[in-house]
Amino acid sequence: MLLVTACPFVPIRIALPRCPSDRPVCMIPAATDQSDDAERGREQARLLAAMARGDKSALARLYDSLSGPLYSLAFRVTNNTADAQDIVQDVFLQMWHKASTYDTGRGSVFGWATTLTRNRAIDRIRLRKRRTEILAESGTDLQPAPFPGEQDSAASLWVQEKAGAVQLALAQLAPDQKQAIELAFFGGLTQAQIATQFNEPLGTIKARIRRGLLKLRETLPARL
Amino acid sequence: MITEHQDELATLHALGLLEGAEKNAFETELAANAELRALTASLGETSAAISLAAPQVVPPAALKARLLAAVDERPEAKILNFPLLNLAPWALVATLAIAATWLGTQYITLRKENANLRSERQLAEVAYKLSQNQLAERSLLAESMINDLGNKLRHNEDLARLKVTALASLAGNTKEAQVIAVWDPEQQTGLLTMEKLPAIADTQDYQIWIVDPAYKNPVNGGVFHISADGKVALAFKPDQPVAQVAAFAISLEKKGGVPKAEGPIVLLGK
């Protein structure tokens, strides 16, 4: 972890990716430009503020910025395009209506939008009671689709870059840590269900998740 | 200072793995612990980043248009989702201002009404006093009228009650005499007016007699003497109670009168 100063008053934390402990040598993407990330976060906050004032063009721009990762998340959890579309639309509508309640001190716009999307998606799969089947159907076999006609957009490039960083960071986790976190995050399983899945004590699962997420936190940038 | 347990709970919370009482307890602790709050927020960002590990899928182009159309369809939702809590202080101030204005208006109105009521009360008191005075005056007047009426009635009764009798001359020297006797049976008194009654010697007196059937002899009504002009008006009272006057008589008796008529009867009236 390094601390550099982009301006005399604002220290920015930079996380350097590391190789998994079991692999002495690995490919590490180029270090993320933290100033760009911070500026992107601020721009999204500005768009949300404009939405709070009723600026519909701000909503369109925020959609351009976040719809890809949010839709991908919704689809990853539900494995259903209609559900994913409904969820993304609902999330953006909720952000449109609740924009004035957003507090920058409680996290990034991306974090807020992701939480809303994930919660809605998990609610859907819990309603359908097909969690296990969906996990079996999707998971690692799902092939990412390209961004047709948008490969050169700033948003898609940013997502691709960050997705690579996150996938690499997850890859650095121990397999059982990675799997436990993915079951919780994408599968919406409870602690007890994960413990059952692994056939291990609950305390072990909690400790495993804790260690895995803390390691991810050290590896990933503070805010995407 | 974050404990290992808090660290674990923050991790589970960031991944949405806390439920029920455990979640509530942690969020209560979170509200009171800034350091724990910062850690949880940081872990929340890390958790959100995991979403980027999902295979990237392109949302359909129509979704954006659908979203923007949905925003247009429900403009009123902006109003519904307005942060009312942010307006609460202003609403409170506005409410207080309205309430103060209303109370002020009510105060002025009530004050005016109070002044009007006071004036009306004062006027009513004056009117009451006037009425009382008028009533008292009328009472006095009525009392006076009643008294007058009573007096008149009594007078009429008196007149009705009185027995007036003209006495006729029985002697030759009293032909021109005019004598009237008025008798009040209630008071047992009488009045005698006489003119042109002949004068008599100093050794004699006229004596009045009241004839009452209840007595064997006429009742003595007293004596009198006539001066030279022959005019006299005198009150008389019998020396015994008289129940019914049958006649008045005047006799000529010796000086000082007699208990029982002895002399000649000079005047008689029934």
Coordinates of C-alpha atoms in Angstrom, one line a residue:
Chain A
M1 CA 0.0 0.0 0.0
L2 CA 1.4 3.4 -1.0
L3 CA 0.2 6.8 -0.1
V4 CA 0.8 9.5 -2.8
T5 CA -0.5 13.0 -2.9
A6 CA -2.2 14.2 -6.1
C7 CA -2.7 17.6 -4.7
P8 CA -1.2 19.1 -1.5
F9 CA -4.3 18.3 0.5
V10 CA -5.8 15.1 -0.7
P11 CA -4.0 11.8 0.0
I12 CA -5.0 9.0 -2.3
R13 CA -4.6 5.4 -1.5
I14 CA -3.2 3.2 -4.2
A15 CA -3.4 -0.6 -3.9
L16 CA -0.8 -2.6 -5.8
P17 CA -2.1 -5.9 -7.1
R18 CA -0.2 -8.9 -5.8
C19 CA 0.1 -12.5 -7.0
P20 CA -1.7 -15.2 -5.3
S21 CA 0.3 -16.8 -2.5
D22 CA 0.5 -20.1 -4.4
R23 CA 1.8 -18.4 -7.6
P24 CA 5.1 -16.6 -7.4
V25 CA 4.7 -15.1 -10.8
C26 CA 1.5 -13.8 -12.4
M27 CA 0.2 -11.3 -15.0
I28 CA -0.8 -8.1 -13.2
P29 CA -2.7 -5.4 -15.1
A30 CA -1.3 -1.9 -15.3
A31 CA -1.9 0.0 -12.2
T32 CA -5.2 1.8 -12.1
D33 CA -5.2 5.5 -12.4
Q34 CA -6.7 6.5 -9.0
S35 CA -7.3 10.1 -10.0
D36 CA -9.5 8.9 -12.9
D37 CA -11.4 6.6 -10.5
A38 CA -11.9 9.4 -8.0
E39 CA -13.0 11.8 -10.7
R40 CA -15.4 9.2 -12.1
G41 CA -16.9 8.8 -8.6
R42 CA -17.3 12.5 -8.3
E43 CA -18.9 12.8 -11.7
Q44 CA -21.4 10.1 -10.8
A45 CA -22.2 12.0 -7.6
R46 CA -22.7 15.2 -9.7
L47 CA -25.0 13.3 -12.0
L48 CA -27.1 12.1 -9.1
A49 CA -27.3 15.6 -7.7
A50 CA -28.5 16.8 -11.1
M51 CA -31.1 14.0 -11.1
A52 CA -32.3 15.2 -7.7
R53 CA -33.0 18.5 -9.4
G54 CA -35.0 16.6 -12.1
D55 CA -32.4 16.6 -14.8
K56 CA -33.3 13.7 -17.0
S57 CA -30.2 14.0 -19.2
A58 CA -28.2 13.3 -16.0
L59 CA -30.1 10.0 -15.6
A60 CA -29.3 9.1 -19.2
R61 CA -25.6 9.7 -18.6
L62 CA -25.6 7.8 -15.4
Y63 CA -27.3 5.0 -17.1
D64 CA -24.6 5.0 -19.8
S65 CA -22.0 4.8 -17.1
L66 CA -23.5 2.1 -14.8
S67 CA -26.1 0.1 -16.8
G68 CA -23.5 -2.4 -18.1
P69 CA -22.1 -3.6 -14.8
L70 CA -25.5 -3.4 -13.1
Y71 CA -27.2 -5.4 -15.8
S72 CA -24.4 -7.9 -15.8
L73 CA -24.7 -8.3 -12.0
A74 CA -28.5 -8.7 -12.3
F75 CA -28.1 -11.3 -15.0
R76 CA -25.4 -13.1 -13.1
V77 CA -27.6 -13.5 -10.1
T78 CA -30.9 -14.2 -11.8
N79 CA -29.7 -15.8 -15.0
N80 CA -32.8 -14.3 -16.7
T81 CA -32.7 -11.4 -19.2
A82 CA -36.3 -10.3 -18.5
D83 CA -35.6 -10.2 -14.7
A84 CA -32.3 -8.4 -15.3
Q85 CA -34.0 -5.8 -17.4
D86 CA -36.7 -5.2 -14.9
I87 CA -34.2 -5.0 -12.1
V88 CA -32.0 -2.5 -13.8
Q89 CA -35.0 -0.3 -14.8
D90 CA -36.3 -0.4 -11.2
V91 CA -32.9 0.4 -9.8
F92 CA -32.5 3.5 -12.0
L93 CA -36.0 4.6 -11.3
Q94 CA -35.4 4.3 -7.6
M95 CA -32.2 6.3 -7.9
W96 CA -34.1 8.9 -9.9
H97 CA -36.7 9.2 -7.2
K98 CA -34.3 8.9 -4.3
A99 CA -31.5 10.9 -5.7
S100 CA -31.9 13.6 -3.2
T101 CA -31.4 11.2 -0.3
Y102 CA -28.0 10.0 -1.5
D103 CA -25.3 10.7 1.0
T104 CA -21.7 10.7 -0.3
G105 CA -20.4 9.9 3.1
R106 CA -22.1 6.5 3.0
G107 CA -20.4 5.2 -0.1
S108 CA -20.0 5.7 -3.8
V109 CA -22.8 6.0 -6.3
F110 CA -21.5 2.7 -7.8
G111 CA -21.6 1.0 -4.4
W112 CA -25.2 2.2 -3.8
A113 CA -26.4 1.2 -7.2
T114 CA -24.7 -2.2 -6.9
T115 CA -26.3 -2.8 -3.5
L116 CA -29.7 -1.9 -4.9
T117 CA -29.3 -4.2 -7.9
R118 CA -28.0 -7.1 -5.9
N119 CA -30.7 -6.9 -3.2
R120 CA -33.4 -6.9 -5.9
A121 CA -31.9 -9.7 -7.8
I122 CA -31.5 -11.8 -4.7
D123 CA -35.1 -11.1 -3.7
R124 CA -36.2 -12.4 -7.1
I125 CA -34.3 -15.6 -6.9
R126 CA -35.4 -16.2 -3.4
L127 CA -39.0 -15.7 -4.5
R128 CA -38.5 -18.2 -7.3
K129 CA -36.8 -20.6 -4.9
R130 CA -34.5 -21.8 -7.6
R131 CA -31.3 -20.6 -6.1
T132 CA -29.4 -23.8 -6.4
E133 CA -30.5 -24.5 -9.9
I134 CA -29.6 -21.0 -11.1
L135 CA -26.1 -21.3 -9.6
A136 CA -25.7 -24.6 -11.4
E137 CA -26.9 -23.1 -14.6
S138 CA -24.8 -20.0 -14.6
G139 CA -21.7 -19.7 -12.5
T140 CA -18.4 -19.8 -14.2
D141 CA -19.7 -21.3 -17.5
L142 CA -21.4 -18.1 -18.5
Q143 CA -19.4 -16.4 -21.2
P144 CA -19.2 -12.6 -21.1
A145 CA -20.8 -11.0 -24.1
P146 CA -19.1 -8.1 -25.8
F147 CA -20.3 -4.5 -25.8
P148 CA -21.4 -4.3 -29.5
G149 CA -20.6 -1.0 -31.0
E150 CA -19.5 0.4 -27.6
Q151 CA -16.1 -1.2 -27.1
D152 CA -14.5 2.2 -27.4
S153 CA -16.8 4.0 -25.0
A154 CA -15.2 5.3 -21.9
A155 CA -17.7 3.5 -19.7
S156 CA -17.2 0.1 -21.3
L157 CA -13.4 0.6 -21.2
W158 CA -13.6 1.5 -17.5
V159 CA -15.7 -1.5 -16.8
Q160 CA -13.5 -3.9 -18.7
E161 CA -10.4 -2.5 -16.9
K162 CA -12.0 -2.7 -13.5
A163 CA -13.6 -6.1 -14.2
G164 CA -10.1 -7.4 -15.0
A165 CA -8.7 -6.0 -11.8
V166 CA -11.5 -7.5 -9.7
Q167 CA -11.2 -10.9 -11.4
L168 CA -7.5 -10.9 -10.8
A169 CA -8.0 -9.9 -7.2
L170 CA -10.6 -12.7 -6.7
A171 CA -8.2 -15.1 -8.4
Q172 CA -5.6 -14.2 -5.7
L173 CA -7.9 -15.5 -3.0
A174 CA -7.8 -19.1 -1.8
P175 CA -10.3 -21.1 -3.8
D176 CA -12.5 -21.8 -0.8
Q177 CA -12.5 -18.1 0.1
K178 CA -13.4 -17.1 -3.5
Q179 CA -16.2 -19.7 -3.7
A180 CA -17.7 -18.7 -0.3
I181 CA -17.7 -15.0 -1.3
E182 CA -19.3 -15.7 -4.7
L183 CA -22.0 -17.9 -3.2
A184 CA -22.8 -15.1 -0.8
F185 CA -22.6 -12.3 -3.3
F186 CA -24.0 -13.8 -6.4
G187 CA -26.0 -16.7 -5.0
G188 CA -27.6 -14.9 -2.1
L189 CA -27.0 -17.8 0.2
T190 CA -27.0 -17.3 3.9
Q191 CA -24.1 -18.1 6.2
A192 CA -25.8 -21.3 7.3
Q193 CA -26.5 -22.3 3.7
I194 CA -22.9 -21.7 2.7
A195 CA -21.7 -23.8 5.7
T196 CA -24.1 -26.6 4.6
Q197 CA -22.8 -26.3 1.0
F198 CA -19.2 -26.7 2.3
N199 CA -20.2 -29.1 5.0
E200 CA -18.2 -27.1 7.4
P201 CA -18.9 -25.3 10.8
L202 CA -20.5 -21.9 10.6
G203 CA -17.6 -20.3 12.4
T204 CA -15.2 -21.6 9.8
I205 CA -17.2 -20.1 7.0
K206 CA -17.5 -16.7 8.8
A207 CA -13.8 -16.6 9.3
R208 CA -13.2 -17.7 5.7
I209 CA -15.4 -15.0 4.3
R210 CA -13.9 -12.4 6.6
R211 CA -10.3 -13.2 5.5
G212 CA -11.3 -13.3 1.9
L213 CA -13.1 -9.9 1.8
L214 CA -10.3 -8.2 3.9
K215 CA -7.8 -9.5 1.4
L216 CA -9.9 -8.2 -1.5
R217 CA -10.1 -4.8 0.3
E218 CA -6.4 -4.7 0.5
T219 CA -6.0 -5.6 -3.2
L220 CA -8.7 -3.5 -4.8
P221 CA -8.7 0.3 -5.0
A222 CA -10.7 2.1 -2.2
R223 CA -13.4 3.1 -4.6
L224 CA -14.1 2.1 -8.1
Chain B
M1 CA -10.4 0.2 18.1
I2 CA -12.1 -2.5 16.0
T3 CA -12.3 -5.9 17.5
E4 CA -11.9 -9.1 15.5
H5 CA -15.6 -9.9 16.1
Q6 CA -16.6 -6.4 14.9
D7 CA -14.4 -6.9 11.9
E8 CA -16.1 -10.2 11.1
L9 CA -19.6 -8.7 11.5
A10 CA -18.6 -5.8 9.2
T11 CA -17.5 -8.2 6.6
L12 CA -20.7 -10.2 6.8
H13 CA -22.8 -7.1 6.7
A14 CA -21.0 -5.9 3.6
L15 CA -21.9 -9.1 1.9
G16 CA -25.5 -8.9 3.1
L17 CA -25.1 -12.0 5.3
L18 CA -26.3 -10.6 8.5
E19 CA -30.0 -11.2 9.3
G20 CA -32.6 -10.6 11.9
A21 CA -31.5 -9.7 15.5
E22 CA -27.8 -10.0 14.6
K23 CA -28.2 -7.5 11.8
N24 CA -30.2 -5.1 14.0
A25 CA -27.7 -5.3 16.8
F26 CA -24.8 -4.6 14.4
E27 CA -26.6 -1.6 12.8
T28 CA -27.3 -0.2 16.2
E29 CA -23.6 -0.5 17.1
L30 CA -22.7 1.0 13.7
A31 CA -24.7 4.1 14.3
A32 CA -22.7 4.8 17.5
N33 CA -19.2 3.8 16.2
A34 CA -17.7 6.1 13.5
E35 CA -14.6 3.9 13.1
L36 CA -16.8 0.8 12.6
R37 CA -18.9 2.8 10.2
A38 CA -15.9 3.7 8.1
L39 CA -14.7 0.1 8.0
T40 CA -18.1 -1.1 7.0
A41 CA -18.4 1.5 4.3
S42 CA -15.0 0.5 3.0
L43 CA -15.9 -3.1 2.9
G44 CA -19.2 -2.2 1.2
E45 CA -17.1 -0.7 -1.6
T46 CA -15.1 -3.8 -1.9
S47 CA -18.2 -5.9 -1.9
A48 CA -19.7 -3.7 -4.6
A49 CA -16.5 -4.2 -6.7
I50 CA -17.1 -8.0 -6.7
S51 CA -20.0 -7.3 -9.0
L52 CA -17.6 -6.5 -11.7
A53 CA -16.4 -10.1 -11.6
A54 CA -19.7 -11.1 -13.2
P55 CA -19.3 -11.8 -16.9
Q56 CA -20.2 -8.6 -18.7
V57 CA -23.5 -8.7 -20.5
V58 CA -24.8 -5.9 -22.6
P59 CA -28.2 -4.6 -21.7
P60 CA -30.6 -4.3 -24.6
A61 CA -30.6 -0.9 -26.2
A62 CA -34.4 -0.6 -25.7
L63 CA -33.9 -0.7 -21.9
K64 CA -32.6 2.8 -21.8
A65 CA -35.5 4.1 -23.8
R66 CA -37.9 2.1 -21.6
L67 CA -36.4 3.6 -18.5
L68 CA -36.6 7.2 -19.8
A69 CA -40.2 6.6 -20.9
A70 CA -41.0 5.2 -17.4
V71 CA -39.6 8.4 -15.9
D72 CA -41.8 10.5 -18.1
E73 CA -44.8 8.3 -17.3
R74 CA -44.5 8.9 -13.6
P75 CA -43.5 12.5 -13.0
E76 CA -45.6 12.6 -9.9
A77 CA -43.3 10.0 -8.4
K78 CA -40.8 12.8 -7.9
I79 CA -43.2 14.4 -5.6
L80 CA -44.0 11.2 -3.8
N81 CA -40.3 10.6 -3.2
F82 CA -39.5 14.1 -2.1
P83 CA -37.4 14.1 1.1
L84 CA -40.2 15.3 3.4
L85 CA -37.9 15.0 6.3
N86 CA -35.7 17.8 4.9
L87 CA -38.8 20.0 4.7
A88 CA -39.9 19.1 8.2
P89 CA -38.3 22.2 9.8
W90 CA -39.8 24.5 7.2
A91 CA -43.1 22.8 7.5
L92 CA -42.9 23.3 11.2
V93 CA -42.0 26.9 10.8
A94 CA -44.8 27.4 8.3
T95 CA -47.2 25.6 10.6
L96 CA -46.1 27.8 13.5
A97 CA -46.4 30.9 11.4
I98 CA -49.9 29.9 10.3
A99 CA -50.9 29.0 13.8
A100 CA -49.5 32.3 15.1
T101 CA -51.4 34.3 12.4
W102 CA -54.5 32.4 13.2
L103 CA -54.1 32.8 16.9
G104 CA -53.4 36.5 16.4
T105 CA -56.5 36.9 14.3
Q106 CA -58.5 35.0 16.8
Y107 CA -57.1 37.1 19.6
I108 CA -58.1 40.3 17.8
T109 CA -61.5 39.0 16.9
L110 CA -62.1 37.7 20.5
R111 CA -60.8 41.0 21.9
K112 CA -63.3 42.9 19.7
E113 CA -66.0 40.5 20.7
N114 CA -65.1 40.9 24.3
A115 CA -65.2 44.7 24.0
N116 CA -68.6 44.4 22.2
L117 CA -69.8 42.1 24.9
R118 CA -68.6 44.5 27.6
S119 CA -70.4 47.3 25.9
E120 CA -73.5 45.2 25.5
R121 CA -73.3 44.2 29.2
Q122 CA -72.9 47.8 30.3
L123 CA -75.8 48.8 28.1
A124 CA -77.8 45.9 29.5
E125 CA -76.9 47.0 33.0
V126 CA -78.0 50.5 32.3
A127 CA -81.2 49.2 30.7
Y128 CA -81.7 46.9 33.7
K129 CA -81.3 49.8 36.1
L130 CA -83.7 52.0 34.0
S131 CA -86.2 49.2 33.9
Q132 CA -85.8 48.7 37.7
N133 CA -86.4 52.4 38.2
Q134 CA -89.3 52.4 35.8
L135 CA -90.7 49.4 37.6
A136 CA -90.2 51.0 40.9
E137 CA -91.9 54.2 39.6
R138 CA -94.7 52.1 38.2
S139 CA -94.9 50.2 41.4
L140 CA -95.1 53.4 43.4
L141 CA -97.6 54.7 40.9
A142 CA -99.6 51.5 41.0
E143 CA -99.4 51.6 44.8
S144 CA -100.5 55.1 44.8
M145 CA -103.3 54.3 42.4
I146 CA -104.3 51.4 44.5
N147 CA -104.3 53.6 47.6
D148 CA -106.3 56.2 45.8
L149 CA -108.7 53.5 44.5
G150 CA -108.8 52.1 48.0
N151 CA -109.5 55.5 49.4
K152 CA -112.2 56.1 46.8
L153 CA -113.7 52.7 47.6
R154 CA -113.5 53.4 51.2
H155 CA -115.0 56.8 50.7
N156 CA -117.8 55.3 48.7
E157 CA -118.2 52.6 51.3
D158 CA -118.2 55.3 53.9
L159 CA -120.8 57.2 52.0
A160 CA -122.8 54.1 51.5
R161 CA -122.3 53.2 55.1
L162 CA -123.3 56.5 56.4
K163 CA -126.9 57.1 57.3
V164 CA -128.0 60.6 56.5
T165 CA -131.3 61.8 57.9
A166 CA -133.1 65.1 57.7
L167 CA -135.0 65.9 60.8
A168 CA -138.4 67.4 60.6
S169 CA -139.8 70.0 63.0
L170 CA -142.4 68.8 65.4
A171 CA -142.8 72.1 67.3
G172 CA -144.3 75.3 66.1
N173 CA -141.2 77.4 66.7
T174 CA -138.9 75.1 64.7
K175 CA -140.8 75.1 61.4
E176 CA -137.9 76.8 59.5
A177 CA -135.2 74.7 61.2
Q178 CA -133.0 72.7 58.9
V179 CA -131.3 69.8 60.7
I180 CA -129.4 67.0 59.1
A181 CA -127.9 64.1 61.0
V182 CA -125.2 61.9 59.5
W183 CA -124.5 58.7 61.3
D184 CA -121.5 56.4 60.9
P185 CA -122.5 53.1 62.4
E186 CA -119.0 51.7 62.2
Q187 CA -117.5 54.5 64.1
Q188 CA -120.6 54.9 66.3
T189 CA -120.3 58.6 65.8
G190 CA -122.6 61.2 64.2
L191 CA -122.5 64.7 62.8
L192 CA -125.4 67.1 63.3
T193 CA -125.7 70.3 61.2
M194 CA -128.4 72.8 62.1
E195 CA -129.7 76.1 60.9
K196 CA -132.4 78.4 62.0
L197 CA -132.9 76.3 65.1
P198 CA -134.6 78.6 67.7
A199 CA -132.5 79.8 70.5
I200 CA -133.5 78.5 73.9
A201 CA -133.1 79.7 77.5
D202 CA -129.9 79.3 79.3
T203 CA -131.6 76.9 81.6
Q204 CA -132.4 74.5 78.8
D205 CA -130.4 72.3 76.4
Y206 CA -131.3 70.5 73.2
Q207 CA -130.7 66.7 73.7
I208 CA -130.0 64.2 70.9
W209 CA -131.6 60.8 70.9
I210 CA -130.9 57.8 68.7
V211 CA -133.8 55.4 68.4
D212 CA -132.5 51.8 68.3
P213 CA -135.1 49.0 68.3
A214 CA -132.7 47.1 70.4
Y215 CA -133.3 49.4 73.3
K216 CA -136.5 50.2 75.1
N217 CA -135.7 53.8 75.4
P218 CA -133.9 56.0 72.9
V219 CA -130.1 56.2 73.4
N220 CA -128.7 59.5 74.7
G221 CA -126.5 61.2 72.1
G222 CA -125.5 64.2 74.2
V223 CA -126.7 67.8 74.7
F224 CA -126.1 71.1 73.0
H225 CA -127.0 74.7 73.2
I226 CA -128.0 77.0 70.3
S227 CA -126.5 80.5 70.2
A228 CA -128.3 83.5 68.8
D229 CA -127.6 82.8 65.1
G230 CA -129.1 79.4 65.3
K231 CA -126.3 77.7 63.4
V232 CA -124.4 74.8 64.8
A233 CA -122.4 71.8 63.6
L234 CA -121.5 69.2 66.2
A235 CA -120.4 65.7 66.5
F236 CA -122.1 63.4 68.8
K237 CA -121.5 60.0 70.2
P238 CA -124.2 57.9 71.9
D239 CA -123.5 56.7 75.4
Q240 CA -124.5 53.2 74.4
P241 CA -123.6 51.1 71.3
V242 CA -126.1 51.5 68.6
A243 CA -126.7 48.6 66.3
Q244 CA -129.4 50.0 64.1
V245 CA -130.6 53.6 63.8
A246 CA -134.3 53.8 63.4
A247 CA -134.6 57.5 63.9
F248 CA -132.9 60.6 65.3
A249 CA -134.7 62.9 67.6
I250 CA -133.9 66.1 69.4
S251 CA -135.8 67.1 72.5
L252 CA -135.8 70.2 74.6
E253 CA -134.6 69.3 78.1
K254 CA -133.4 71.0 81.2
K255 CA -129.8 72.2 81.3
G256 CA -127.3 69.3 81.2
G257 CA -129.8 66.9 79.8
V258 CA -131.6 63.9 81.2
P259 CA -131.0 60.1 81.0
K260 CA -134.4 59.5 79.6
A261 CA -136.3 62.0 77.4
E262 CA -138.7 64.1 79.4
G263 CA -139.2 67.3 77.4
P264 CA -141.0 67.8 74.1
I265 CA -139.5 66.4 70.9
V266 CA -138.8 69.3 68.6
L267 CA -137.2 67.5 65.7
L268 CA -137.5 64.0 64.4
G269 CA -136.1 62.2 61.4
K270 CA -136.1 58.6 60.3

